[in-house]
Amino acid sequence: MRIVAIREKTVALSSGVRNASIGFRGMTASALAMVSDVIRDGRPVTGLAFDSVGRYGHGGLLRERFVPRVLAADPEDYAGARGPDPFRIWEIAMRDEKPGGHGERSGAVGLIDAAAWDLAAKLEDKPLWRLLDERFGDGAGERRVPVYASAGHYHEENDVARLAAEMRACVDLGFRTVKIKAGGAPVAEDLRRIDAALDNLGAEAALAVDCNGAMGRSEASAFISAVADRDLAWVEEPVDPLDFEALGALAETAPLPLATGENLFSAADTLNLLRYGGLRPDRDLLQMDISLSYGIVEYLRILDIVEAHGWPRRQCLPHAGHLFAFNVAAGLRLGGHETAPLAAIPPGLEVSDGHARPGDAPGVGFERDPRFAALFADLTG
Ligand code: MG
């Protein structure tokens, strides 16, 4: 099998919402197609990847470094037993890259990795989650995956009314845990939003809050004290994602679970978080984003570190990542999946009682959702 083309494009995801640290008006993401020379039903078997949203597109890095390396490689160099070997493709993409400095490069390589896994699973004619379950999971087959809804961003107009409507919409869609944004307004205003969310979720769903790393240590400490009696599922990114000392200080006394990791992008960063972040394996949550952290090849290294430090996989709750991350959560028995059911490109999951089942579509399963099919049409046609 030869990879004959890798096409990518930047997709605009403009939205008027904000979290505590950024607005989404100029947000972009990359879509990528890895075309093989294997023809089925008259069409080349093609691996697809779409960015996890939040760090903008990766087109420049892909075009200048990572795509040319893979296309220039001898197919023997990435051949596996049953098709392309994503581990070997990863090594080829990362040739001549120094260690450290993971920020944007890890997202570009994550797209190559995701497309390689989608291609590998399609060539084996099985869903990605099943391929991962067989090779790296417990091999027990399909299971229901806990799925939670991320919503409740800060709106420029009618903020609390729109937040309330979003909470009811998420419950109606079958979610039993919903997350809203916090930390981007004075505490009194955030408490109004949190109480409005709790009122509208009622007994049907738990509430988590995401502070997006915008608060300093004392501000975060005051915020956690203010919400301590609200019975929240977790408080996410209360401080800067790399301020492990502040995080550890909060974890010493926080009565609520803490969650972080979506802005760490490597196994090395994860190791530092677990060594120095003071987090508690029995309650806190690790949210490293699979696609933005070099993809599945690196995420398997991350899981090795997580488990070596005494953390169960169920405490891993990866950030975003749509159907791709959902497949990984299903195949590797992670704690669950974050989805954005009210976003511009919703994930195409059928949720009931807070869970979703992975399907039988080969690969990630983008083709089963017309919105993703439309997104990739000009890359695969
Ligand atoms: Mg977050």
PDB file of C-alpha atoms in Angstrom, residues 28-165:
ATOM      1  CA  THR A  28     -10.179  27.754  12.471  1.00  0.00           C
ATOM      2  CA  ALA A  29      -9.428  24.029  12.267  1.00  0.00           C
ATOM      3  CA  SER A  30      -7.736  21.717   9.779  1.00  0.00           C
ATOM      4  CA  ALA A  31      -9.294  18.825   7.864  1.00  0.00           C
ATOM      5  CA  LEU A  32      -6.997  16.274   6.246  1.00  0.00           C
ATOM      6  CA  ALA A  33      -7.372  13.316   3.854  1.00  0.00           C
ATOM      7  CA  MET A  34      -4.685  10.600   3.442  1.00  0.00           C
ATOM      8  CA  VAL A  35      -5.360   8.887   0.101  1.00  0.00           C
ATOM      9  CA  SER A  36      -4.096   5.330  -0.476  1.00  0.00           C
ATOM     10  CA  ASP A  37      -3.603   3.422  -3.742  1.00  0.00           C
ATOM     11  CA  VAL A  38      -6.064   0.737  -2.591  1.00  0.00           C
ATOM     12  CA  ILE A  39      -9.257   0.975  -4.638  1.00  0.00           C
ATOM     13  CA  ARG A  40     -12.570  -0.307  -3.263  1.00  0.00           C
ATOM     14  CA  ASP A  41     -15.914   0.189  -4.999  1.00  0.00           C
ATOM     15  CA  GLY A  42     -14.118   2.311  -7.560  1.00  0.00           C
ATOM     16  CA  ARG A  43     -12.732   4.787  -5.003  1.00  0.00           C
ATOM     17  CA  PRO A  44      -9.391   5.005  -3.162  1.00  0.00           C
ATOM     18  CA  VAL A  45      -9.524   4.000   0.495  1.00  0.00           C
ATOM     19  CA  THR A  46      -8.824   7.272   2.315  1.00  0.00           C
ATOM     20  CA  GLY A  47      -8.009   8.099   5.929  1.00  0.00           C
ATOM     21  CA  LEU A  48      -9.704  11.225   7.285  1.00  0.00           C
ATOM     22  CA  ALA A  49      -8.859  13.544  10.159  1.00  0.00           C
ATOM     23  CA  PHE A  50     -10.417  16.680  11.596  1.00  0.00           C
ATOM     24  CA  ASP A  51      -8.819  18.912  14.232  1.00  0.00           C
ATOM     25  CA  SER A  52      -9.906  18.986  17.782  1.00  0.00           C
ATOM     26  CA  VAL A  53     -11.162  22.556  18.100  1.00  0.00           C
ATOM     27  CA  GLY A  54      -9.469  25.295  20.096  1.00  0.00           C
ATOM     28  CA  ARG A  55      -5.897  25.730  18.815  1.00  0.00           C
ATOM     29  CA  TYR A  56      -6.632  26.897  15.221  1.00  0.00           C
ATOM     30  CA  GLY A  57      -5.672  25.118  11.969  1.00  0.00           C
ATOM     31  CA  HIS A  58      -2.290  23.525  11.338  1.00  0.00           C
ATOM     32  CA  GLY A  59      -2.001  24.007   7.566  1.00  0.00           C
ATOM     33  CA  GLY A  60       1.382  25.766   7.496  1.00  0.00           C
ATOM     34  CA  LEU A  61       3.171  23.115   9.539  1.00  0.00           C
ATOM     35  CA  LEU A  62       1.501  20.312   7.583  1.00  0.00           C
ATOM     36  CA  ARG A  63       2.450  21.769   4.184  1.00  0.00           C
ATOM     37  CA  GLU A  64       6.020  22.695   5.095  1.00  0.00           C
ATOM     38  CA  ARG A  65       7.174  19.685   7.110  1.00  0.00           C
ATOM     39  CA  PHE A  66       4.915  16.799   8.000  1.00  0.00           C
ATOM     40  CA  VAL A  67       3.027  16.022   4.772  1.00  0.00           C
ATOM     41  CA  PRO A  68       6.158  16.153   2.531  1.00  0.00           C
ATOM     42  CA  ARG A  69       8.026  13.753   4.850  1.00  0.00           C
ATOM     43  CA  VAL A  70       5.269  11.129   4.683  1.00  0.00           C
ATOM     44  CA  LEU A  71       4.790  11.477   0.919  1.00  0.00           C
ATOM     45  CA  ALA A  72       8.540  11.180   0.282  1.00  0.00           C
ATOM     46  CA  ALA A  73       8.874   7.975   2.338  1.00  0.00           C
ATOM     47  CA  ASP A  74       9.340   4.550   0.764  1.00  0.00           C
ATOM     48  CA  PRO A  75       6.067   2.599   1.300  1.00  0.00           C
ATOM     49  CA  GLU A  76       8.195  -0.212   2.757  1.00  0.00           C
ATOM     50  CA  ASP A  77       9.105   2.190   5.569  1.00  0.00           C
ATOM     51  CA  TYR A  78       5.503   2.445   6.790  1.00  0.00           C
ATOM     52  CA  ALA A  79       4.209  -0.999   5.834  1.00  0.00           C
ATOM     53  CA  GLY A  80       2.608  -2.989   8.639  1.00  0.00           C
ATOM     54  CA  ALA A  81       1.361  -6.562   8.718  1.00  0.00           C
ATOM     55  CA  ARG A  82      -2.127  -5.662   7.504  1.00  0.00           C
ATOM     56  CA  GLY A  83      -1.722  -2.205   5.976  1.00  0.00           C
ATOM     57  CA  PRO A  84      -0.038   1.046   6.942  1.00  0.00           C
ATOM     58  CA  ASP A  85       1.547   1.051  10.380  1.00  0.00           C
ATOM     59  CA  PRO A  86       0.528   4.292  12.175  1.00  0.00           C
ATOM     60  CA  PHE A  87       3.532   3.982  14.497  1.00  0.00           C
ATOM     61  CA  ARG A  88       5.936   3.973  11.534  1.00  0.00           C
ATOM     62  CA  ILE A  89       4.078   6.833   9.824  1.00  0.00           C
ATOM     63  CA  TRP A  90       4.378   8.789  13.086  1.00  0.00           C
ATOM     64  CA  GLU A  91       8.147   8.183  13.214  1.00  0.00           C
ATOM     65  CA  ILE A  92       8.504   9.345   9.604  1.00  0.00           C
ATOM     66  CA  ALA A  93       6.486  12.529  10.260  1.00  0.00           C
ATOM     67  CA  MET A  94       8.623  13.294  13.338  1.00  0.00           C
ATOM     68  CA  ARG A  95      11.983  12.716  11.656  1.00  0.00           C
ATOM     69  CA  ASP A  96      14.468  15.518  12.474  1.00  0.00           C
ATOM     70  CA  GLU A  97      12.174  17.061  15.123  1.00  0.00           C
ATOM     71  CA  LYS A  98      13.867  17.985  18.420  1.00  0.00           C
ATOM     72  CA  PRO A  99      12.289  16.943  21.753  1.00  0.00           C
ATOM     73  CA  GLY A 100      10.280  19.493  23.751  1.00  0.00           C
ATOM     74  CA  GLY A 101       8.396  22.528  22.415  1.00  0.00           C
ATOM     75  CA  HIS A 102       5.221  20.658  21.629  1.00  0.00           C
ATOM     76  CA  GLY A 103       2.687  23.504  21.212  1.00  0.00           C
ATOM     77  CA  GLU A 104       1.534  23.641  17.574  1.00  0.00           C
ATOM     78  CA  ARG A 105       3.573  20.816  16.037  1.00  0.00           C
ATOM     79  CA  SER A 106       1.703  18.251  18.127  1.00  0.00           C
ATOM     80  CA  GLY A 107      -1.618  19.248  16.544  1.00  0.00           C
ATOM     81  CA  ALA A 108      -0.261  18.956  13.003  1.00  0.00           C
ATOM     82  CA  VAL A 109       1.223  15.519  13.674  1.00  0.00           C
ATOM     83  CA  GLY A 110      -2.011  14.557  15.446  1.00  0.00           C
ATOM     84  CA  LEU A 111      -3.888  15.053  12.160  1.00  0.00           C
ATOM     85  CA  ILE A 112      -1.451  12.789  10.275  1.00  0.00           C
ATOM     86  CA  ASP A 113      -1.749  10.203  13.061  1.00  0.00           C
ATOM     87  CA  ALA A 114      -5.569  10.341  13.103  1.00  0.00           C
ATOM     88  CA  ALA A 115      -5.773   9.896   9.324  1.00  0.00           C
ATOM     89  CA  ALA A 116      -3.295   6.982   9.474  1.00  0.00           C
ATOM     90  CA  TRP A 117      -5.435   5.196  12.089  1.00  0.00           C
ATOM     91  CA  ASP A 118      -8.640   5.863  10.134  1.00  0.00           C
ATOM     92  CA  LEU A 119      -6.955   4.446   7.023  1.00  0.00           C
ATOM     93  CA  ALA A 120      -5.581   1.414   8.890  1.00  0.00           C
ATOM     94  CA  ALA A 121      -9.001   0.604  10.367  1.00  0.00           C
ATOM     95  CA  LYS A 122     -10.749   1.038   6.997  1.00  0.00           C
ATOM     96  CA  LEU A 123      -8.271  -1.281   5.301  1.00  0.00           C
ATOM     97  CA  GLU A 124      -9.084  -3.888   7.976  1.00  0.00           C
ATOM     98  CA  ASP A 125     -12.775  -3.072   7.403  1.00  0.00           C
ATOM     99  CA  LYS A 126     -13.452  -2.485  11.073  1.00  0.00           C
ATOM    100  CA  PRO A 127     -14.346   0.500  13.250  1.00  0.00           C
ATOM    101  CA  LEU A 128     -11.390   2.302  14.814  1.00  0.00           C
ATOM    102  CA  TRP A 129     -12.692   1.630  18.332  1.00  0.00           C
ATOM    103  CA  ARG A 130     -12.683  -2.123  17.637  1.00  0.00           C
ATOM    104  CA  LEU A 131      -9.137  -2.062  16.221  1.00  0.00           C
ATOM    105  CA  LEU A 132      -7.961  -0.209  19.361  1.00  0.00           C
ATOM    106  CA  ASP A 133      -9.897  -2.539  21.666  1.00  0.00           C
ATOM    107  CA  GLU A 134      -8.281  -5.584  20.076  1.00  0.00           C
ATOM    108  CA  ARG A 135      -4.734  -4.198  20.159  1.00  0.00           C
ATOM    109  CA  PHE A 136      -4.617  -2.002  23.257  1.00  0.00           C
ATOM    110  CA  GLY A 137      -7.870  -2.455  25.191  1.00  0.00           C
ATOM    111  CA  ASP A 138      -9.295  -5.428  27.031  1.00  0.00           C
ATOM    112  CA  GLY A 139     -10.782  -6.981  23.888  1.00  0.00           C
ATOM    113  CA  ALA A 140     -14.219  -7.140  25.490  1.00  0.00           C
ATOM    114  CA  GLY A 141     -15.930  -5.537  22.499  1.00  0.00           C
ATOM    115  CA  GLU A 142     -18.593  -2.859  22.323  1.00  0.00           C
ATOM    116  CA  ARG A 143     -19.737  -0.968  25.377  1.00  0.00           C
ATOM    117  CA  ARG A 144     -21.681   2.190  26.120  1.00  0.00           C
ATOM    118  CA  VAL A 145     -19.352   5.168  26.525  1.00  0.00           C
ATOM    119  CA  PRO A 146     -20.170   7.912  29.054  1.00  0.00           C
ATOM    120  CA  VAL A 147     -20.564  11.164  27.130  1.00  0.00           C
ATOM    121  CA  TYR A 148     -20.919  14.650  28.566  1.00  0.00           C
ATOM    122  CA  ALA A 149     -22.014  17.893  26.928  1.00  0.00           C
ATOM    123  CA  SER A 150     -19.876  21.002  26.788  1.00  0.00           C
ATOM    124  CA  ALA A 151     -22.019  24.139  26.438  1.00  0.00           C
ATOM    125  CA  GLY A 152     -22.788  27.310  28.376  1.00  0.00           C
ATOM    126  CA  HIS A 153     -20.202  29.650  26.839  1.00  0.00           C
ATOM    127  CA  TYR A 154     -20.469  33.361  27.580  1.00  0.00           C
ATOM    128  CA  HIS A 155     -22.831  34.966  25.073  1.00  0.00           C
ATOM    129  CA  GLU A 156     -22.637  38.631  24.144  1.00  0.00           C
ATOM    130  CA  GLU A 157     -26.431  39.075  24.530  1.00  0.00           C
ATOM    131  CA  ASN A 158     -29.086  37.419  26.722  1.00  0.00           C
ATOM    132  CA  ASP A 159     -26.365  35.346  28.328  1.00  0.00           C
ATOM    133  CA  VAL A 160     -28.224  33.726  31.239  1.00  0.00           C
ATOM    134  CA  ALA A 161     -31.427  33.082  29.233  1.00  0.00           C
ATOM    135  CA  ARG A 162     -29.404  31.397  26.487  1.00  0.00           C
ATOM    136  CA  LEU A 163     -27.436  29.401  29.045  1.00  0.00           C
ATOM    137  CA  ALA A 164     -30.698  28.165  30.593  1.00  0.00           C
ATOM    138  CA  ALA A 165     -32.050  27.136  27.186  1.00  0.00           C
TER     139      ALA A 165
END
